């Protein structure tokens, strides 16, 4: 295991199953004590979102609404994941208000991170390397088999990436999807952070992109997904 | 919580307050219901000719289980009803007095014997109900044991559908008692294979499937075949390794230590390693299988017939008394049982492969719309099919595609309408809840979004996909296309066979 000097991995983060919250589909949270929050280790997957759809069927999330999302970024099965399509396992095309409904379902303290929180997390994890990250998760995994397959595939893909960006690459904050963030300081409430695989060519490869999309509550964006944080007291 | 299978009539029904099986006029033990969800059932039946030691064995086993905490500190047992307690006490009293146990009555429960000698027709065999808690490797179990009278195995026509044995279809674990002393007698007319044939003929006559039953052959009164008794011909002696195994029973010695101070000291640091014990049991079973094939009359045929019928077969030896009673049924010395735990451990081990194979019936909500129902499908036919499936001793839980909450649980009726909202065409949140042993049956009128997620998984063999349409929408290993209502019986027959064989 590689790590930054003067910092042990356990000081930086702890894997946390949120008291065996079954709605996490076996995916642990990454707790960062210094930031007083936990975050989902990967962006929300379509499989996780389908659990939500099937658990609390809601007329606001009709079959046609979900099909609209899928038309922007088609669904693949865990068996089909490869380096050329893995972002299709994540849910995109979702509006931030819809993501908030998912967050409420997951538990009271789950929220879309603020832009500031997302940036702090990125900076905290960017220079930390942990090549055993997925191995450790898989060794203690108790969730559905197909989600385990997702982790196995992502383990292979992230191990083969450049490795220059530490855990931000492992957790797909880079090379994942654009992630919704809250921007309470602006009149426009929502923004996006990330270095999505969909859109390459950012001028500063060491930095993440932040954007403020137009009318986020109205349009669906094919590269916009989300991951949630759980704020700790 | 699923509605339990009644231990008396083996159907699921409302038990009422206080809980009762009205069809058999018997009270259901409260503890059986309370712990049904937590403690898996172990259904057992004793099969054997008259006076081959079935009841004596049950007496010895219950005594071992009552004292089991002296071997495994956290293990214990509990009788669930008065009938079991009284029956066991009765058997035990007879053995304590040094007498062999009276044979099991054929016509009515033991407790009613004294009250009347009248034969009660159609009275079912009443099981002994007992919880065994915290058995290492196996956990807790609810033993439901039917001690069937030996008369029922006297001729191939003796097993008949007269009500006495009607409930035994669901019992998959068979304790097959063979008294070698009787089998080797020159004037004996029934060999071990004939006993199996009687049992199988009875099962076939009653229309019960033979597959997936476990036969545990228990050679009783083994003391006679492990000593150099002059009464036994030398060629009938058990292999030396089996004799040594019989004599050196650590389990019995640990139990004896409970009442023997010197033994207690000797054994205070001794641990009972169940994995090693089970391995040894397996080895002894193999040796006894050779012995059966070479020495026991009808043995080779029994082994062949069991293989032919795909019946799991294991062998063990026990002695419930450890000594031969005199001609007037009195024990000349104190009883000294040996290897009594083995048939129980075999039953637990073999039952592991049978338990928890439940059915998830996953329905497309669109099946309930008038156009589909009128065209290809009928809900009344589905209800009929649902009732048939319930007779296979499976917990059937019904779901609708896109809704992870069960629409009906085991014992309830098939829902007559789908939920108001379903969250899409997904089955994953339903399948992911299941055990690896479950079977899923999906009836769908359209594509299922997440079906591909399960290719290469255990569901590829355990999930049956019924496309209610002209052509299947997706490829799946086990697919049936239901084009019209007239094809439904073909599908039902096919699936019932699958359920029988699973």
Coordinates of C-alpha atoms in Angstrom, one line a residue, chain B residues 375-378 381 480 482-491:
Chain B
X375 CA -55.7 -13.0 -25.0
X376 CA -53.1 -15.4 -23.6
X377 CA -53.5 -15.8 -19.9
X378 CA -56.0 -16.3 -17.2
X381 CA -55.4 -20.6 -14.2
X480 CA -40.9 -21.0 -21.9
X482 CA -46.7 -19.0 -23.5
X483 CA -48.6 -18.2 -26.7
X484 CA -52.0 -19.0 -25.5
X485 CA -53.9 -20.2 -22.5
X486 CA -54.1 -23.7 -23.9
X487 CA -50.3 -24.0 -23.5
X488 CA -50.5 -23.3 -19.8
X489 CA -51.0 -26.9 -18.7
X490 CA -47.9 -27.9 -20.6
X491 CA -45.9 -25.3 -18.8

